[in-house]
PDB file of C-alpha atoms and ligand atoms in Angstrom:
ATOM      1  CA  MET A  23       3.819 -76.025 127.762  1.00 82.00           C
ATOM      2  CA  ASN A  24       7.363 -74.981 127.056  1.00 87.00           C
ATOM      3  CA  LEU A  25      10.533 -75.948 128.873  1.00 91.00           C
ATOM      4  CA  ALA A  26      10.813 -72.630 130.737  1.00 90.00           C
ATOM      5  CA  GLU A  27       7.423 -73.357 132.338  1.00 93.00           C
ATOM      6  CA  LEU A  28       8.566 -76.845 133.331  1.00 95.00           C
ATOM      7  CA  TYR A  29      11.596 -75.288 135.036  1.00 94.00           C
ATOM      8  CA  GLU A  30       9.212 -73.203 137.142  1.00 94.00           C
ATOM      9  CA  ILE A  31       7.047 -76.223 138.016  1.00 97.00           C
ATOM     10  CA  GLN A  32      10.228 -78.077 138.947  1.00 97.00           C
ATOM     11  CA  ARG A  33      11.317 -75.151 141.122  1.00 96.00           C
ATOM     12  CA  GLY A  34       8.025 -75.444 143.038  1.00 97.00           C
ATOM     13  CA  LEU A  35       8.727 -79.117 143.749  1.00 98.00           C
ATOM     14  CA  ASP A  36      12.370 -78.495 144.661  1.00 98.00           C
ATOM     15  CA  ASP A  37      11.291 -75.752 147.094  1.00 97.00           C
ATOM     16  CA  HIS A  38       8.722 -78.094 148.645  1.00 98.00           C
ATOM     17  CA  ILE A  39      11.379 -80.813 149.082  1.00 98.00           C
ATOM     18  CA  GLU A  40      13.772 -78.224 150.482  1.00 97.00           C
ATOM     19  CA  GLN A  41      11.178 -77.176 153.092  1.00 97.00           C
ATOM     20  CA  GLU A  42      10.619 -80.765 154.205  1.00 97.00           C
ATOM     21  CA  HIS A  43      14.288 -81.712 153.935  1.00 98.00           C
ATOM     22  CA  PRO A  44      16.317 -78.584 154.698  1.00 97.00           C
ATOM     23  CA  ARG A  45      19.846 -78.435 153.369  1.00 95.00           C
ATOM     24  CA  GLN A  46      22.440 -79.317 155.974  1.00 95.00           C
ATOM     25  CA  GLU A  47      25.564 -77.270 156.430  1.00 95.00           C
ATOM     26  CA  GLY A  48      28.267 -78.380 154.005  1.00 94.00           C
ATOM     27  CA  GLU A  49      25.843 -80.545 152.033  1.00 95.00           C
ATOM     28  CA  ASP A  50      26.508 -80.681 148.301  1.00 93.00           C
ATOM     29  CA  ARG A  51      22.989 -81.165 146.999  1.00 95.00           C
ATOM     30  CA  LEU A  52      24.000 -80.493 143.404  1.00 93.00           C
ATOM     31  CA  ALA A  53      26.409 -83.472 143.540  1.00 94.00           C
ATOM     32  CA  ASP A  54      23.604 -85.649 144.921  1.00 96.00           C
ATOM     33  CA  LYS A  55      21.231 -84.516 142.165  1.00 96.00           C
ATOM     34  CA  ILE A  56      23.841 -85.363 139.532  1.00 95.00           C
ATOM     35  CA  LEU A  57      24.314 -88.833 141.048  1.00 96.00           C
ATOM     36  CA  ALA A  58      20.508 -89.202 141.194  1.00 98.00           C
ATOM     37  CA  LEU A  59      20.295 -88.422 137.472  1.00 98.00           C
ATOM     38  CA  GLN A  60      23.019 -90.987 136.709  1.00 97.00           C
ATOM     39  CA  THR A  61      21.027 -93.544 138.708  1.00 98.00           C
ATOM     40  CA  GLU A  62      17.719 -92.706 137.002  1.00 98.00           C
ATOM     41  CA  LEU A  63      19.376 -92.965 133.583  1.00 98.00           C
ATOM     42  CA  GLY A  64      20.514 -96.458 134.546  1.00 98.00           C
ATOM     43  CA  GLU A  65      16.940 -97.312 135.531  1.00 98.00           C
ATOM     44  CA  CYS A  66      15.781 -95.907 132.205  1.00 98.00           C
ATOM     45  CA  ALA A  67      18.305 -98.084 130.306  1.00 98.00           C
ATOM     46  CA  ASN A  68      17.086-101.057 132.308  1.00 98.00           C
ATOM     47  CA  GLU A  69      13.504-100.464 131.099  1.00 98.00           C
ATOM     48  CA  TRP A  70      14.673 -99.816 127.525  1.00 98.00           C
ATOM     49  CA  ARG A  71      16.407-103.233 127.671  1.00 98.00           C
ATOM     50  CA  GLY A  72      18.051-102.981 124.243  1.00 97.00           C
ATOM     51  CA  PHE A  73      21.509-103.802 125.676  1.00 97.00           C
ATOM     52  CA  LYS A  74      20.414-107.115 127.247  1.00 98.00           C
ATOM     53  CA  PHE A  75      22.141-109.287 124.623  1.00 98.00           C
ATOM     54  CA  TRP A  76      21.826-112.349 126.885  1.00 98.00           C
ATOM     55  CA  ARG A  77      18.018-112.408 126.585  1.00 97.00           C
ATOM     56  CA  LYS A  78      15.617-113.041 123.740  1.00 96.00           C
ATOM     57  CA  ASP A  79      13.109-110.557 125.110  1.00 94.00           C
ATOM     58  CA  ARG A  80      14.790-107.192 124.693  1.00 96.00           C
ATOM     59  CA  GLU A  81      11.700-105.128 123.980  1.00 96.00           C
ATOM     60  CA  PRO A  82      11.343-101.812 125.841  1.00 97.00           C
ATOM     61  CA  ARG A  83       8.917-101.993 128.763  1.00 96.00           C
ATOM     62  CA  ILE A  84       6.279 -99.585 127.561  1.00 95.00           C
ATOM     63  CA  ASN A  85       3.234-101.694 128.437  1.00 90.00           C
ATOM     64  CA  HIS A  86       3.246-103.288 131.826  1.00 88.00           C
ATOM     65  CA  THR A  87       0.275-104.550 133.800  1.00 90.00           C
ATOM     66  CA  GLU A  88       0.682-103.671 137.455  1.00 87.00           C
ATOM     67  CA  ILE A  89      -1.317-105.677 139.987  1.00 88.00           C
ATOM     68  CA  TYR A  90      -2.140-103.788 143.173  1.00 84.00           C
ATOM     69  CA  PHE A  91      -4.405-103.874 146.210  1.00 81.00           C
ATOM     70  CA  VAL A  92      -6.443-101.021 147.621  1.00 80.00           C
ATOM     71  CA  ASN A  93      -6.392-100.804 151.443  1.00 72.00           C
ATOM     72  CA  GLY A  94      -9.633-102.039 152.928  1.00 65.00           C
ATOM     73  CA  GLU A  95     -11.035-103.098 149.590  1.00 63.00           C
ATOM     74  CA  ASN A  96      -9.236-106.385 149.243  1.00 62.00           C
ATOM     75  CA  GLU A  97     -12.493-108.319 149.273  1.00 66.00           C
ATOM     76  CA  HIS A  98     -12.866-107.201 145.654  1.00 70.00           C
ATOM     77  CA  GLY A  99      -9.522-108.799 144.856  1.00 76.00           C
ATOM     78  CA  PRO A 100      -6.464-107.269 143.229  1.00 83.00           C
ATOM     79  CA  ARG A 101      -6.788-104.446 140.730  1.00 85.00           C
ATOM     80  CA  GLN A 102      -4.815-103.935 137.561  1.00 87.00           C
ATOM     81  CA  LYS A 103      -3.466-100.902 135.818  1.00 88.00           C
ATOM     82  CA  LEU A 104      -1.468-100.442 132.651  1.00 91.00           C
ATOM     83  CA  THR A 105       1.801 -98.581 133.183  1.00 93.00           C
ATOM     84  CA  ASN A 106       4.668 -97.422 130.995  1.00 96.00           C
ATOM     85  CA  PRO A 107       7.818 -98.064 133.080  1.00 97.00           C
ATOM     86  CA  LEU A 108      10.169 -96.626 130.453  1.00 98.00           C
ATOM     87  CA  LEU A 109       8.219 -93.370 130.263  1.00 98.00           C
ATOM     88  CA  GLU A 110       8.049 -93.196 134.076  1.00 98.00           C
ATOM     89  CA  GLU A 111      11.815 -93.569 134.401  1.00 98.00           C
ATOM     90  CA  TYR A 112      12.315 -90.998 131.672  1.00 98.00           C
ATOM     91  CA  ALA A 113      10.058 -88.576 133.599  1.00 98.00           C
ATOM     92  CA  ASP A 114      12.294 -89.060 136.668  1.00 98.00           C
ATOM     93  CA  CYS A 115      15.357 -88.247 134.529  1.00 98.00           C
ATOM     94  CA  LEU A 116      13.641 -85.097 133.311  1.00 98.00           C
ATOM     95  CA  HIS A 117      12.861 -84.071 136.906  1.00 98.00           C
ATOM     96  CA  PHE A 118      16.492 -84.314 137.904  1.00 98.00           C
ATOM     97  CA  GLY A 119      17.670 -82.703 134.657  1.00 97.00           C
ATOM     98  CA  LEU A 120      15.467 -79.659 135.337  1.00 96.00           C
ATOM     99  CA  SER A 121      16.307 -79.639 139.027  1.00 97.00           C
ATOM    100  CA  ILE A 122      20.052 -79.580 138.304  1.00 95.00           C
ATOM    101  CA  GLY A 123      19.489 -76.581 136.013  1.00 94.00           C
ATOM    102  CA  ASN A 124      17.643 -74.732 138.775  1.00 93.00           C
ATOM    103  CA  GLU A 125      20.324 -75.713 141.258  1.00 91.00           C
ATOM    104  CA  MET A 126      23.108 -74.333 139.075  1.00 88.00           C
ATOM    105  CA  ASP A 127      21.355 -70.986 139.287  1.00 69.00           C
ATOM    106  CA  THR A 128      22.853 -69.658 136.102  1.00 63.00           C
ATOM    107  CA  ASP A 129      21.441 -67.776 133.183  1.00 69.00           C
ATOM    108  CA  ILE A 130      20.881 -70.932 131.236  1.00 74.00           C
ATOM    109  CA  GLU A 131      19.083 -70.433 127.957  1.00 75.00           C
ATOM    110  CA  LYS A 132      16.110 -72.710 128.581  1.00 78.00           C
ATOM    111  CA  ASN A 133      15.718 -73.694 124.989  1.00 81.00           C
ATOM    112  CA  PHE A 134      18.028 -76.500 123.997  1.00 90.00           C
ATOM    113  CA  PRO A 135      18.556 -77.859 120.491  1.00 93.00           C
ATOM    114  CA  ILE A 136      17.397 -81.464 120.471  1.00 96.00           C
ATOM    115  CA  ARG A 137      20.346 -83.732 119.697  1.00 97.00           C
ATOM    116  CA  THR A 138      20.219 -87.354 118.642  1.00 98.00           C
ATOM    117  CA  GLU A 139      22.940 -89.878 117.885  1.00 98.00           C
ATOM    118  CA  ARG A 140      22.612 -92.736 115.419  1.00 97.00           C
ATOM    119  CA  ASP A 141      21.104 -95.081 118.006  1.00 98.00           C
ATOM    120  CA  ILE A 142      19.967 -95.250 121.620  1.00 98.00           C
ATOM    121  CA  ARG A 143      23.203 -96.882 122.832  1.00 98.00           C
ATOM    122  CA  GLU A 144      25.207 -93.932 121.501  1.00 98.00           C
ATOM    123  CA  GLN A 145      22.676 -91.556 123.026  1.00 98.00           C
ATOM    124  CA  PHE A 146      23.239 -93.075 126.478  1.00 98.00           C
ATOM    125  CA  LYS A 147      26.989 -92.944 125.912  1.00 98.00           C
ATOM    126  CA  MET A 148      26.863 -89.204 125.212  1.00 98.00           C
ATOM    127  CA  LEU A 149      24.557 -88.583 128.167  1.00 98.00           C
ATOM    128  CA  TYR A 150      26.849 -90.402 130.590  1.00 97.00           C
ATOM    129  CA  HIS A 151      29.794 -88.532 129.117  1.00 96.00           C
ATOM    130  CA  PHE A 152      28.262 -85.091 129.748  1.00 95.00           C
ATOM    131  CA  ILE A 153      27.006 -86.049 133.208  1.00 95.00           C
ATOM    132  CA  SER A 154      30.451 -87.273 134.085  1.00 93.00           C
ATOM    133  CA  GLU A 155      31.970 -83.971 132.915  1.00 93.00           C
ATOM    134  CA  LEU A 156      29.410 -82.155 135.047  1.00 90.00           C
ATOM    135  CA  THR A 157      30.441 -84.111 138.163  1.00 87.00           C
ATOM    136  CA  PHE A 158      33.951 -82.692 137.801  1.00 87.00           C
ATOM    137  CA  ILE A 159      33.147 -79.189 136.567  1.00 83.00           C
ATOM    138  CA  ALA A 160      29.682 -78.502 137.967  1.00 74.00           C
ATOM    139  CA  GLU A 161      29.908 -74.772 137.316  1.00 74.00           C
ATOM    140  CA  ASP A 162      30.342 -75.202 133.553  1.00 78.00           C
ATOM    141  CA  CYS A 163      26.921 -74.619 131.963  1.00 86.00           C
ATOM    142  CA  SER A 164      28.032 -75.866 128.575  1.00 88.00           C
ATOM    143  CA  PHE A 165      28.080 -79.467 129.863  1.00 91.00           C
ATOM    144  CA  TYR A 166      24.681 -78.944 131.427  1.00 92.00           C
ATOM    145  CA  GLU A 167      23.256 -77.539 128.200  1.00 92.00           C
ATOM    146  CA  LYS A 168      24.612 -80.500 126.236  1.00 94.00           C
ATOM    147  CA  LEU A 169      23.213 -82.890 128.804  1.00 95.00           C
ATOM    148  CA  MET A 170      19.743 -81.403 128.328  1.00 96.00           C
ATOM    149  CA  SER A 171      19.982 -81.471 124.511  1.00 96.00           C
ATOM    150  CA  TRP A 172      20.777 -85.179 124.565  1.00 98.00           C
ATOM    151  CA  LEU A 173      18.272 -85.927 127.326  1.00 98.00           C
ATOM    152  CA  LEU A 174      15.467 -84.299 125.333  1.00 97.00           C
ATOM    153  CA  GLY A 175      16.648 -86.213 122.265  1.00 98.00           C
ATOM    154  CA  LEU A 176      16.440 -89.508 124.158  1.00 98.00           C
ATOM    155  CA  GLY A 177      12.683 -89.134 124.771  1.00 98.00           C
ATOM    156  CA  GLY A 178      12.039 -88.803 121.032  1.00 97.00           C
ATOM    157  CA  MET A 179      14.290 -91.789 120.297  1.00 98.00           C
ATOM    158  CA  PHE A 180      12.184 -93.862 122.679  1.00 98.00           C
ATOM    159  CA  GLY A 181       9.208 -92.851 120.523  1.00 97.00           C
ATOM    160  CA  PHE A 182       7.581 -90.539 123.065  1.00 97.00           C
ATOM    161  CA  THR A 183       5.840 -87.367 121.954  1.00 97.00           C
ATOM    162  CA  TRP A 184       6.364 -84.169 123.931  1.00 95.00           C
ATOM    163  CA  ASP A 185       2.717 -84.390 125.092  1.00 96.00           C
ATOM    164  CA  GLN A 186       3.331 -87.868 126.538  1.00 96.00           C
ATOM    165  CA  VAL A 187       6.512 -86.721 128.261  1.00 97.00           C
ATOM    166  CA  GLU A 188       4.789 -83.674 129.699  1.00 97.00           C
ATOM    167  CA  GLU A 189       1.849 -85.730 130.990  1.00 97.00           C
ATOM    168  CA  ALA A 190       4.153 -88.317 132.603  1.00 97.00           C
ATOM    169  CA  TYR A 191       6.232 -85.501 134.101  1.00 98.00           C
ATOM    170  CA  MET A 192       3.158 -83.779 135.566  1.00 97.00           C
ATOM    171  CA  GLN A 193       1.792 -87.036 137.014  1.00 97.00           C
ATOM    172  CA  LYS A 194       5.073 -87.822 138.776  1.00 98.00           C
ATOM    173  CA  ASN A 195       5.458 -84.218 139.868  1.00 98.00           C
ATOM    174  CA  LYS A 196       2.068 -84.445 141.590  1.00 98.00           C
ATOM    175  CA  LEU A 197       3.026 -87.737 143.249  1.00 98.00           C
ATOM    176  CA  ASN A 198       6.319 -86.200 144.413  1.00 98.00           C
ATOM    177  CA  HIS A 199       4.411 -83.323 146.072  1.00 98.00           C
ATOM    178  CA  GLN A 200       1.971 -85.792 147.686  1.00 97.00           C
ATOM    179  CA  ARG A 201       4.869 -87.859 149.008  1.00 97.00           C
ATOM    180  CA  GLN A 202       6.394 -84.761 150.623  1.00 97.00           C
ATOM    181  CA  GLU A 203       3.051 -83.891 152.217  1.00 96.00           C
ATOM    182  CA  SER A 204       2.725 -87.356 153.684  1.00 95.00           C
ATOM    183  CA  GLY A 205       6.109 -87.369 155.420  1.00 94.00           C
ATOM    184  CA  TYR A 206       8.159 -89.217 152.784  1.00 93.00           C
TER     185      TYR A 206
HETATM  186  O1  LIG B  25      15.257 -82.237 144.716  1.00 82.88           O
HETATM  187  C1  LIG B  25      14.577 -83.120 144.172  1.00 82.88           C
HETATM  188  C2  LIG B  25      14.601 -84.464 144.618  1.00 82.88           C
HETATM  189  C3  LIG B  25      13.808 -85.391 144.001  1.00 82.88           C
HETATM  190  N1  LIG B  25      13.018 -85.046 142.952  1.00 82.88           N
HETATM  191  C4  LIG B  25      12.160 -86.009 142.259  1.00 82.88           C
HETATM  192  C5  LIG B  25      12.751 -86.591 141.016  1.00 82.88           C
HETATM  193  C6  LIG B  25      12.090 -87.941 140.911  1.00 82.88           C
HETATM  194  O2  LIG B  25      10.856 -87.819 140.203  1.00 82.88           O
HETATM  195  C7  LIG B  25      11.807 -88.311 142.358  1.00 82.88           C
HETATM  196  C8  LIG B  25      12.813 -89.287 142.925  1.00 82.88           C
HETATM  197  O3  LIG B  25      12.856 -90.469 142.188  1.00 82.88           O
HETATM  198  P1  LIG B  25      12.084 -91.771 142.659  1.00 82.88           P
HETATM  199  O4  LIG B  25      10.675 -91.463 142.978  1.00 82.88           O
HETATM  200  O5  LIG B  25      12.342 -92.849 141.644  1.00 82.88           O
HETATM  201  O6  LIG B  25      12.932 -92.079 143.976  1.00 82.88           O
HETATM  202  P2  LIG B  25      12.685 -92.995 145.211  1.00 82.88           P
HETATM  203  O7  LIG B  25      12.291 -92.129 146.356  1.00 82.88           O
HETATM  204  O8  LIG B  25      13.915 -93.793 145.351  1.00 82.88           O
HETATM  205  O9  LIG B  25      11.416 -93.880 144.862  1.00 82.88           O
HETATM  206  P3  LIG B  25      11.262 -95.326 144.240  1.00 82.88           P
HETATM  207  O10 LIG B  25      11.614 -96.289 145.321  1.00 82.88           O
HETATM  208  O11 LIG B  25       9.811 -95.341 143.839  1.00 82.88           O
HETATM  209  O12 LIG B  25      12.194 -95.389 143.058  1.00 82.88           O
HETATM  210  O13 LIG B  25      11.893 -87.108 143.104  1.00 82.88           O
HETATM  211  C9  LIG B  25      13.006 -83.741 142.512  1.00 82.88           C
HETATM  212  O14 LIG B  25      12.295 -83.429 141.553  1.00 82.88           O
HETATM  213  N2  LIG B  25      13.775 -82.801 143.137  1.00 82.88           N
END
């Protein structure tokens, strides 16, 4: 699947959310989406953990065992599943990255060169820089295009293949639709 197709899948989700949560007069949803992406990037950095100089364990959270209960089936005890919190946070970033592009409603060339800095810290620095620029000049597509180039680069720097990213994106996309259907 290419990026242009993901934009269309994202549009379907954004439309669904829009139906359930109609835009209010005067609401700046683009600004909220940009802030949401900043927040998700922070969550992503928190799962990457490389900046946590005060701890010995600074390994990225890519294997996490989640313990959960199934309603009505607790007599069988808790269940376990293996999750990849870093990949999940990255998939949320991708959602908002695509959604911002759709929101800007411009003729964005949906094929960005993948850009990587010398390390992940620098990559985050560039990403926050471009997002910050976008908060001030939201109509400038060049900041958006740069943001996407560095965001796509970040996934590869985390060691994720495009197939993994796509699968994680599709799983969360499905969950996001289900949440909207169940009155989230
Ligand atoms: O217009 C929108 C609004 C939201 N989302 C998606 C992006 C992301 O995948 C999810 C929101 O993030 P998350 O699920 O982390 O937010 P939350 O509602 O705060 O949940 P949680 O408490 O699980 O973090 O909704 C969109 O795709 N388009």
